[in-house]
Coordinates of C-alpha atoms in Angstrom, one line a residue:
Chain S
M1 CA 0.0 0.0 0.0
T2 CA 1.6 3.3 -1.0
E3 CA 1.4 6.3 1.3
S4 CA -0.8 8.2 -1.2
S5 CA -3.3 5.3 -1.3
I6 CA -4.0 5.2 2.4
P7 CA -7.8 5.7 2.7
P8 CA -9.0 8.7 4.7
F9 CA -10.6 8.3 8.1
N10 CA -14.3 7.2 8.0
E11 CA -16.9 8.7 10.4
M12 CA -16.5 6.0 13.0
E13 CA -12.8 6.4 13.1
K14 CA -13.1 10.2 13.4
Q15 CA -15.6 9.7 16.4
I16 CA -13.2 7.3 18.1
L17 CA -10.3 9.7 17.6
Q18 CA -12.4 12.6 19.0
E19 CA -13.3 10.5 22.0
I20 CA -9.7 9.6 22.7
M21 CA -8.7 13.3 22.5
N22 CA -11.5 14.2 24.9
I23 CA -10.3 11.7 27.4
A24 CA -6.6 12.6 26.9
F25 CA -6.9 16.3 27.1
G26 CA -9.4 16.2 30.0
S27 CA -6.9 14.1 32.0
A28 CA -3.9 16.2 30.9
S29 CA -5.4 19.4 32.3
G30 CA -5.6 18.1 35.9
D31 CA -2.2 16.4 35.7
L32 CA -0.6 19.5 34.4
E33 CA -1.8 21.5 37.4
D34 CA -0.3 18.8 39.6
V35 CA 3.1 19.1 37.9
I36 CA 3.5 22.8 37.5
D37 CA 1.4 24.0 40.4
V38 CA -0.5 26.5 38.2
S39 CA -4.0 26.0 37.0
I40 CA -4.4 25.6 33.3
V41 CA -7.5 25.0 31.3
L42 CA -7.3 22.9 28.1
N43 CA -10.3 22.9 25.7
V44 CA -11.5 19.8 24.0
P45 CA -9.5 19.7 20.7
E46 CA -11.0 20.1 17.3
I47 CA -9.8 17.6 14.7
E48 CA -9.2 18.5 11.1
M49 CA -7.9 16.4 8.3
L50 CA -6.2 18.3 5.5
P51 CA -3.9 17.8 2.6
F52 CA -0.6 19.2 3.5
N53 CA -0.8 22.0 0.8
Q54 CA -3.7 23.6 2.8
L55 CA -1.8 23.8 6.1
S56 CA -0.4 27.2 5.5
Q57 CA -3.9 28.6 4.8
Y58 CA -5.3 26.8 7.8
F59 CA -2.8 28.4 10.1
T60 CA -3.5 31.9 8.6
E61 CA -7.2 31.5 9.2
N62 CA -7.1 29.8 12.6
I63 CA -4.2 31.1 14.5
S64 CA -3.6 34.8 15.4
L65 CA 0.1 35.3 14.8
S66 CA 2.0 38.5 15.1
D67 CA 5.6 39.6 15.4
K68 CA 5.2 39.6 19.2
S69 CA 3.8 36.0 19.3
T70 CA 6.0 33.2 20.5
V71 CA 5.9 29.8 18.9
I72 CA 7.3 26.6 20.5
E73 CA 7.7 23.6 18.2
E74 CA 8.6 20.1 19.3
K75 CA 8.7 17.0 17.2
F76 CA 7.8 13.5 18.4
W77 CA 8.8 10.2 16.9
G78 CA 7.5 6.7 16.9
D79 CA 4.6 4.8 15.4
F80 CA 2.7 8.0 16.1
S81 CA 4.9 10.9 14.9
G82 CA 4.5 14.5 14.0
S83 CA 5.0 18.0 15.4
S84 CA 3.4 19.9 18.3
I85 CA 3.1 23.6 17.9
L86 CA 2.3 25.9 20.8
V87 CA 1.4 29.5 20.0
F88 CA 1.4 32.2 22.6
P89 CA -0.1 35.1 20.7
D90 CA 0.9 37.7 23.2
G91 CA 3.8 36.0 24.9
M92 CA 3.9 35.6 28.6
N93 CA 3.3 37.9 31.5
K94 CA 5.8 38.7 34.2
N95 CA 3.8 37.3 37.1
L96 CA 3.5 34.0 35.4
I97 CA 7.2 34.0 34.5
S98 CA 8.0 34.6 38.1
I99 CA 5.7 31.9 39.4
L100 CA 6.9 29.2 36.9
S101 CA 10.6 30.0 37.0
G102 CA 11.0 30.8 40.7
H103 CA 12.9 34.0 39.7
D104 CA 11.6 37.5 40.3
A105 CA 11.0 38.8 36.8
D106 CA 11.2 42.3 38.1
D107 CA 14.5 41.8 39.8
P108 CA 16.8 44.5 38.2
D109 CA 19.8 42.3 38.9
F110 CA 18.5 39.4 36.7
P111 CA 20.6 39.5 33.6
N112 CA 18.1 39.2 30.9
L113 CA 14.3 39.1 31.0
E114 CA 14.1 37.9 27.4
I115 CA 16.2 34.8 28.2
L116 CA 14.1 34.1 31.3
E117 CA 10.9 34.4 29.4
N118 CA 12.1 32.2 26.5
G119 CA 13.4 29.6 29.0
V120 CA 10.1 29.5 30.8
L121 CA 8.1 29.3 27.6
L122 CA 10.3 26.4 26.5
E123 CA 10.1 24.5 29.7
V124 CA 6.3 25.0 30.3
G125 CA 5.7 24.4 26.6
N126 CA 7.6 21.2 26.8
I127 CA 5.6 20.0 29.7
L128 CA 2.3 21.0 28.2
I129 CA 3.1 19.3 24.9
G130 CA 4.4 16.2 26.8
A131 CA 1.2 16.0 28.8
C132 CA -1.0 16.0 25.7
I133 CA 1.1 13.7 23.6
G134 CA 1.8 11.5 26.6
K135 CA -1.9 11.0 27.4
I136 CA -2.7 10.3 23.7
T137 CA 0.1 7.7 23.4
E138 CA -0.9 6.2 26.8
L139 CA -4.5 5.6 25.5
L140 CA -3.2 4.3 22.2
K141 CA -0.7 2.0 24.0
T142 CA 2.5 3.3 22.3
V143 CA 5.5 5.3 23.2
V144 CA 7.2 8.2 21.5
T145 CA 10.5 10.0 21.7
Y146 CA 11.0 13.8 21.5
T147 CA 13.4 16.3 20.0
P148 CA 14.3 19.4 22.1
P149 CA 11.7 22.1 21.6
R150 CA 12.5 25.1 19.4
I151 CA 11.3 28.7 20.0
S152 CA 10.6 31.3 17.4
T153 CA 8.5 34.4 16.8
G154 CA 5.2 34.6 14.9
K155 CA 6.8 36.3 11.9
K156 CA 5.9 34.5 8.7
E157 CA 9.5 33.8 7.7
D158 CA 10.1 32.1 11.2
F159 CA 6.9 30.2 11.2
N160 CA 7.0 28.8 7.7
H161 CA 10.1 26.6 8.5
I162 CA 7.8 24.4 10.6
L163 CA 6.0 23.3 7.5
E164 CA 9.1 22.5 5.6
D165 CA 9.4 19.0 7.0
Y166 CA 6.1 17.9 5.5
R167 CA 5.9 16.7 1.9
D168 CA 3.5 18.4 -0.5
D169 CA 1.6 15.3 -1.3
S170 CA 1.1 14.1 2.3
A171 CA -1.9 14.6 4.5
A172 CA -2.0 15.9 8.0
I173 CA -4.3 15.4 10.9
I174 CA -4.5 18.6 13.0
L175 CA -5.6 18.4 16.6
K176 CA -6.2 22.0 17.8
T177 CA -6.9 23.1 21.3
F178 CA -7.1 26.4 23.2
F179 CA -5.3 26.6 26.5
S180 CA -5.4 29.3 29.2
F181 CA -3.6 30.2 32.4
E182 CA -6.7 31.9 33.5
K183 CA -5.5 33.6 36.7
Y184 CA -2.6 35.2 34.7
N185 CA -4.5 36.1 31.5
V186 CA -2.2 34.1 29.3
Q187 CA -3.6 31.9 26.6
G188 CA -2.8 30.4 23.3
N189 CA -3.3 27.5 20.9
L190 CA -1.8 24.0 20.8
M191 CA -1.8 22.2 17.6
I192 CA -0.6 18.6 17.0
I193 CA 0.1 17.8 13.4
T194 CA 0.6 14.1 12.7
S195 CA 2.4 13.0 9.7
H196 CA 1.0 11.1 6.8
Q197 CA 3.1 8.0 7.8
S198 CA 1.2 7.8 11.1
I199 CA -2.2 7.5 9.6
L200 CA -2.2 3.8 8.8
W201 CA -0.8 3.0 12.3
L202 CA -3.4 5.3 13.8
K203 CA -6.2 3.6 12.1
N204 CA -5.1 0.2 13.5
A205 CA -4.6 1.8 16.9
L206 CA -8.1 3.2 16.9
D207 CA -9.4 -0.2 16.0
S208 CA -7.5 -1.8 18.9
F209 CA -8.8 0.9 21.3
L210 CA -12.4 0.1 20.3
D211 CA -11.7 -3.6 20.7
A212 CA -11.4 -3.1 24.5
Y213 CA -15.1 -1.9 24.6
R214 CA -16.6 -4.6 22.3
Chain W
M1 CA 27.8 -5.8 26.9
I2 CA 27.8 -3.5 23.8
P3 CA 25.6 -0.8 25.3
D4 CA 27.8 -0.8 28.4
Q5 CA 30.9 -0.3 26.2
I6 CA 29.2 2.6 24.4
L7 CA 27.9 4.2 27.6
D8 CA 31.5 4.3 29.0
M9 CA 33.0 5.6 25.7
I10 CA 30.6 8.4 24.7
D11 CA 31.5 12.0 25.4
A12 CA 28.5 12.7 27.6
G13 CA 27.4 11.9 31.1
I14 CA 24.5 9.5 31.8
I15 CA 22.9 9.0 35.2
T16 CA 20.0 6.6 35.8
L17 CA 17.6 7.1 38.7
D18 CA 14.8 5.0 40.2
K19 CA 11.3 6.1 40.9
D20 CA 12.4 7.7 44.2
L21 CA 15.2 9.6 42.4
K22 CA 17.9 7.5 43.9
I23 CA 21.0 6.9 41.8
I24 CA 21.1 3.5 40.2
D25 CA 24.1 4.0 38.0
W26 CA 26.2 6.4 36.0
N27 CA 28.9 6.1 33.4
K28 CA 32.6 6.7 33.6
W29 CA 32.2 10.3 32.2
I30 CA 30.5 11.3 35.4
D31 CA 32.9 9.2 37.6
F32 CA 35.9 11.0 36.1
R33 CA 34.5 14.6 36.2
S34 CA 32.7 14.4 39.6
E35 CA 35.6 12.9 41.5
L36 CA 33.0 10.6 43.1
K37 CA 32.8 6.9 42.7
I38 CA 29.5 5.3 41.6
S39 CA 30.0 2.7 44.3
D40 CA 29.9 5.4 46.9
V41 CA 26.7 7.1 45.7
R42 CA 24.6 4.2 44.5
N43 CA 21.1 4.1 46.2
H44 CA 21.6 7.7 47.5
F45 CA 19.0 10.3 46.5
I46 CA 20.5 12.4 43.7
T47 CA 19.5 15.5 45.7
E48 CA 21.6 14.4 48.6
I49 CA 24.7 13.9 46.4
F50 CA 23.9 17.1 44.4
P51 CA 21.9 19.4 46.7
N52 CA 21.6 22.0 43.9
L53 CA 18.9 19.7 42.3
D54 CA 16.7 20.0 45.4
N55 CA 14.5 22.6 43.8
K56 CA 11.2 23.2 42.2
W57 CA 12.1 23.1 38.5
F58 CA 14.1 19.8 38.7
K59 CA 11.5 18.1 40.8
S60 CA 8.5 19.3 38.6
N61 CA 10.3 18.1 35.5
C62 CA 11.0 14.7 37.0
H63 CA 7.3 14.6 38.0
S64 CA 6.3 15.4 34.5
V65 CA 8.5 12.7 33.0
F66 CA 7.1 10.1 35.4
K67 CA 3.6 11.2 34.7
F68 CA 3.6 11.8 31.0
G69 CA 6.6 9.9 29.7
N70 CA 7.9 13.0 28.0
F71 CA 11.4 14.4 27.9
A72 CA 12.6 17.4 29.8
F73 CA 15.3 19.6 28.3
F74 CA 17.5 21.9 30.4
S75 CA 19.4 24.5 28.4
H76 CA 22.5 26.1 29.9
K77 CA 20.9 29.5 29.1
L78 CA 18.4 29.1 31.9
H79 CA 20.1 26.5 34.0
P80 CA 23.8 26.7 33.7
Y81 CA 24.3 23.2 35.0
C82 CA 22.4 20.3 36.5
I83 CA 25.4 18.4 37.9
P84 CA 28.0 20.6 39.5
L85 CA 31.3 19.6 37.8
K86 CA 34.5 21.6 37.5
T87 CA 35.2 23.3 34.3
D88 CA 38.4 22.8 32.2
G89 CA 41.3 25.2 33.0
K90 CA 40.8 27.2 29.8
Y91 CA 37.4 28.7 30.9
R92 CA 37.9 28.9 34.6
D93 CA 38.2 32.7 34.5
R94 CA 34.6 32.9 33.3
Y95 CA 33.0 29.8 34.7
T96 CA 33.5 28.0 38.0
R97 CA 31.3 25.2 36.9
M98 CA 30.9 23.2 33.6
Q99 CA 28.1 24.7 31.6
Q100 CA 25.7 21.9 30.5
D101 CA 22.7 21.0 28.3
C102 CA 20.9 18.1 30.0
T103 CA 18.0 15.9 29.0
L104 CA 15.8 13.9 31.4
G105 CA 13.7 11.0 30.0
P106 CA 11.8 7.9 31.0
I107 CA 13.2 4.4 31.4
R108 CA 10.6 1.7 30.7
N109 CA 10.3 -2.0 31.5
K110 CA 9.1 -4.6 29.1
K111 CA 5.5 -3.7 29.9
N112 CA 6.3 -0.1 28.9
E113 CA 5.8 1.1 32.5
I114 CA 8.1 3.9 33.6
T115 CA 10.4 2.5 36.2
G116 CA 13.0 5.2 36.3
L117 CA 14.7 8.2 34.7
F118 CA 17.8 8.8 32.7
L119 CA 19.7 12.1 32.8
T120 CA 22.1 13.0 30.1
V121 CA 24.7 15.7 30.6
R122 CA 26.6 17.4 27.8
D123 CA 29.5 19.8 28.3
V124 CA 28.7 23.0 26.4
T125 CA 31.1 25.3 28.3
E126 CA 32.9 26.2 25.1
I127 CA 29.7 27.0 23.2
S128 CA 28.5 29.1 26.2
H129 CA 31.8 30.9 26.2
Y130 CA 31.5 31.8 22.5
Q131 CA 27.9 32.8 22.8
A132 CA 28.7 35.1 25.7
E133 CA 31.6 36.6 23.6
L134 CA 29.3 37.2 20.7
I135 CA 26.8 39.0 22.9
R136 CA 29.6 41.0 24.5
L137 CA 31.1 42.0 21.1
A138 CA 27.7 43.0 19.8
N139 CA 27.2 45.2 22.8
I140 CA 30.6 46.7 23.4
D141 CA 32.3 49.6 21.7
G142 CA 35.5 48.2 20.2
L143 CA 37.7 51.2 21.0
T144 CA 36.7 52.2 24.5
E145 CA 35.2 48.9 25.7
V146 CA 32.2 50.6 27.2
N147 CA 28.7 49.7 26.1
N148 CA 27.9 50.7 22.5
R149 CA 24.8 52.6 21.3
L150 CA 23.0 49.4 20.4
Y151 CA 23.3 48.2 24.0
F152 CA 22.2 51.7 25.3
E153 CA 19.1 51.6 23.1
K154 CA 18.1 48.2 24.5
R155 CA 18.8 49.2 28.1
I156 CA 17.1 52.6 28.0
S157 CA 13.7 51.1 27.2
E158 CA 14.0 48.6 30.0
E159 CA 15.2 51.1 32.5
V160 CA 12.4 53.7 31.6
S161 CA 9.8 50.9 31.8
R162 CA 11.1 49.7 35.2
H163 CA 11.4 53.2 36.7
L164 CA 8.0 54.3 35.6
R165 CA 6.4 51.1 36.9
F166 CA 7.9 51.5 40.3
K167 CA 7.7 55.3 40.2
R168 CA 11.4 55.7 40.8
P169 CA 13.6 58.6 39.7
M170 CA 16.0 58.3 36.8
C171 CA 18.4 60.6 35.0
I172 CA 20.3 60.7 31.7
V173 CA 23.6 62.5 31.3
M174 CA 24.7 63.2 27.7
L175 CA 28.3 64.5 27.3
D176 CA 30.5 65.5 24.5
I177 CA 34.2 66.4 24.3
D178 CA 34.7 70.1 23.5
F179 CA 36.7 70.8 20.4
F180 CA 37.5 67.2 19.8
K181 CA 38.1 67.7 16.1
S182 CA 41.1 69.9 16.9
V183 CA 42.6 67.1 19.1
N184 CA 42.5 64.8 16.1
D185 CA 43.7 67.5 13.7
N186 CA 46.6 68.7 15.9
L187 CA 47.7 65.6 17.7
G188 CA 46.6 62.8 15.3
H189 CA 43.8 60.3 15.4
Q190 CA 45.8 57.9 17.6
Y191 CA 46.0 60.5 20.3
G192 CA 42.3 61.1 19.8
D193 CA 41.6 57.4 20.4
F194 CA 43.7 57.5 23.5
V195 CA 41.7 60.5 24.8
L196 CA 38.4 58.6 24.2
K197 CA 39.7 55.5 26.0
E198 CA 41.1 57.5 28.9
L199 CA 37.9 59.5 29.2
S200 CA 35.9 56.3 29.4
R201 CA 38.2 55.0 32.1
L202 CA 37.9 58.1 34.2
I203 CA 34.1 58.2 33.9
L204 CA 33.8 54.5 34.8
G205 CA 36.0 55.2 37.9
R206 CA 33.7 57.9 39.1
I207 CA 30.2 56.5 38.4
R208 CA 28.5 53.7 40.4
E209 CA 28.4 50.1 39.2
I210 CA 24.7 50.4 38.5
D211 CA 25.2 53.4 36.3
I212 CA 25.3 52.5 32.6
L213 CA 27.9 54.3 30.4
S214 CA 27.7 53.9 26.6
R215 CA 29.5 55.5 23.7
Y216 CA 26.7 57.3 21.8
G217 CA 28.6 58.8 18.9
G218 CA 32.2 59.7 17.9
E219 CA 33.0 61.8 20.9
E220 CA 29.7 61.6 22.6
F221 CA 28.8 59.5 25.6
I222 CA 25.6 58.9 27.5
I223 CA 25.0 57.7 31.0
I224 CA 21.9 56.2 32.5
L225 CA 21.7 57.0 36.2
P226 CA 19.1 54.7 37.8
E227 CA 17.5 55.6 41.1
T228 CA 18.8 59.2 40.7
D229 CA 16.8 62.4 40.9
L230 CA 17.6 65.6 39.0
E231 CA 19.6 67.2 41.8
E232 CA 21.7 64.1 42.2
G233 CA 22.0 63.8 38.4
I234 CA 23.3 67.4 38.1
H235 CA 25.7 66.7 41.0
V236 CA 27.1 63.7 39.2
A237 CA 27.4 65.6 35.9
E238 CA 29.2 68.5 37.6
S239 CA 31.6 66.1 39.3
L240 CA 32.5 64.5 35.9
R241 CA 33.0 67.9 34.4
E242 CA 35.4 68.9 37.1
L243 CA 37.2 65.6 37.0
I244 CA 37.9 65.9 33.2
E245 CA 38.8 69.6 33.4
N246 CA 41.4 68.9 36.0
H247 CA 42.9 65.8 34.4
Q248 CA 46.1 65.9 32.4
F249 CA 46.0 63.5 29.5
L250 CA 49.5 62.2 28.7
S251 CA 50.5 59.9 25.8
N252 CA 53.9 59.6 24.0
G253 CA 55.2 62.6 25.9
K254 CA 52.4 64.8 24.7
K255 CA 50.2 66.5 27.3
L256 CA 46.7 67.7 26.9
T257 CA 43.8 69.1 28.9
I258 CA 40.3 69.0 27.6
T259 CA 36.8 69.9 28.8
I260 CA 33.4 68.3 28.3
S261 CA 29.9 69.7 28.0
L262 CA 27.1 67.9 29.6
G263 CA 23.3 67.8 29.4
V264 CA 21.1 66.3 32.1
S265 CA 17.5 65.2 31.9
V266 CA 15.1 63.4 34.3
L267 CA 12.3 60.9 33.9
D268 CA 9.0 62.6 35.0
E269 CA 5.4 63.1 33.9
N270 CA 6.7 65.3 31.0
N271 CA 9.5 63.0 30.1
N272 CA 7.9 59.6 30.4
N273 CA 9.5 57.7 27.5
S274 CA 12.9 57.0 26.1
E275 CA 12.7 59.4 23.2
K276 CA 11.7 62.4 25.3
I277 CA 14.3 61.9 28.0
I278 CA 17.1 61.4 25.4
R279 CA 15.9 64.4 23.4
D280 CA 15.9 66.6 26.5
A281 CA 19.4 65.5 27.4
D282 CA 20.5 66.3 23.9
E283 CA 18.9 69.7 24.0
A284 CA 20.5 70.4 27.4
L285 CA 23.9 69.4 26.0
Y286 CA 23.4 71.8 23.1
L287 CA 22.5 74.5 25.5
S288 CA 25.9 73.9 27.3
K289 CA 27.7 74.2 24.0
E290 CA 25.8 77.5 23.2
K291 CA 26.6 79.0 26.5
G292 CA 30.3 78.5 26.2
R293 CA 31.0 74.8 26.8
N294 CA 32.6 73.2 29.9
R295 CA 29.4 73.3 31.8
V296 CA 26.3 71.3 32.8
S297 CA 22.8 72.3 31.6
T298 CA 19.5 70.7 32.2
I299 CA 15.9 70.9 30.8
V300 CA 13.2 70.9 33.5
S301 CA 9.6 70.7 32.3
G302 CA 10.3 72.4 29.1
N303 CA 12.4 75.2 30.7
K304 CA 16.0 75.4 29.9
K305 CA 18.4 75.8 32.8
L306 CA 22.1 76.1 33.4

């Protein structure tokens, strides 16, 4: 079976995938608060299936990016592989940086607030991504490995490199959720883009997941 | 057998921990650089052997890896090191400890259950050194070795923002060497360079550590005086004027005295952003020049004042 001939998801498969995402993200929210000691709300993700060549348009229409946005990207590998992209449209705020880093962001002696903010975004972003991917893979009974997260701005030339790793003729499954550190008025979007190669494995995994309930 | 050989030959440290964060094992790389023997630390809590790890960020990342099976990445930019190891002699002037990039990840049993953690440690001291050098070179004026204009422009925004938020006073002093062109014309550009370097040294010796001196133009310098009201700012400026007026510059047997003109401005409700405070300092400096040089002027709420 060639990659381009993998059939798309049918309605049943989409419903199972949605249900898995509901369970995974619902569980991740509570666990995250336990790990980072800060309350975070994760919405139930929307699922889209798109040919790769529509990804750029999808991002433009669905994600508010500006020069002052921060984007964290982290790839994961295994039977289930792809990229996670975390977008903070307005960056962080200083109170949250102080809470998460343990440093006083207003301390004039701290060498560089930008480095502190980027460090916090990378670490928290990594945990947030790990929580979501971890819960999904736990339910699908697989494991993945990760590459270190990368940080960039919301400028078009910075953001477009993320799409360079995907081939034009492949398809993508996008899981998109909104997250919010409510108490600190910091929010953003998390997208998980799975590669075309994962789709066949995912179809089998969804089938196995359903087997447990038959 | 083969993995053990590889573990002891790779140029990175590897530590394995159990679910209670007790040390199970580590490779020879850690043995050699820590001056500890694995046989002495096995089954001890890692936070007992390395107390610097007994903190929120390390524990919450361990918690995350156990809970989610993800990896945690510690960059030297935010956490200079995880394991306190000595640095090589070459970089000891700058770093007392090896700078490290570390990764924490899960160890699973055959049932894929997470039973422990691994921590990898990479020595990035040299990379960190060159990164710091690049930043320093980007921010430092090559001749005088004080901050350059680029650095000043970054700092002034931060300082204005911070002082406004906490309602603290702040001053700017802009200064310029009087008749500097004639120094270059009569004594040569090398002498002119010497004057600029010596002037920078004298000013640095007089101002506080928290004050930020930058070379703003050819013979123009600018100083940010944090936590300083206008009266204090004028006092500092006058002190610098007098210091330079009374100093004899001497190089290659050639003596020279110079004077400087200075302009002082203060952050207040009329001057509540970087552009305004710099503009007022510049106008005050111009006023000093107009009124005969070798003096301090200031602009107070739109009124010029000597």
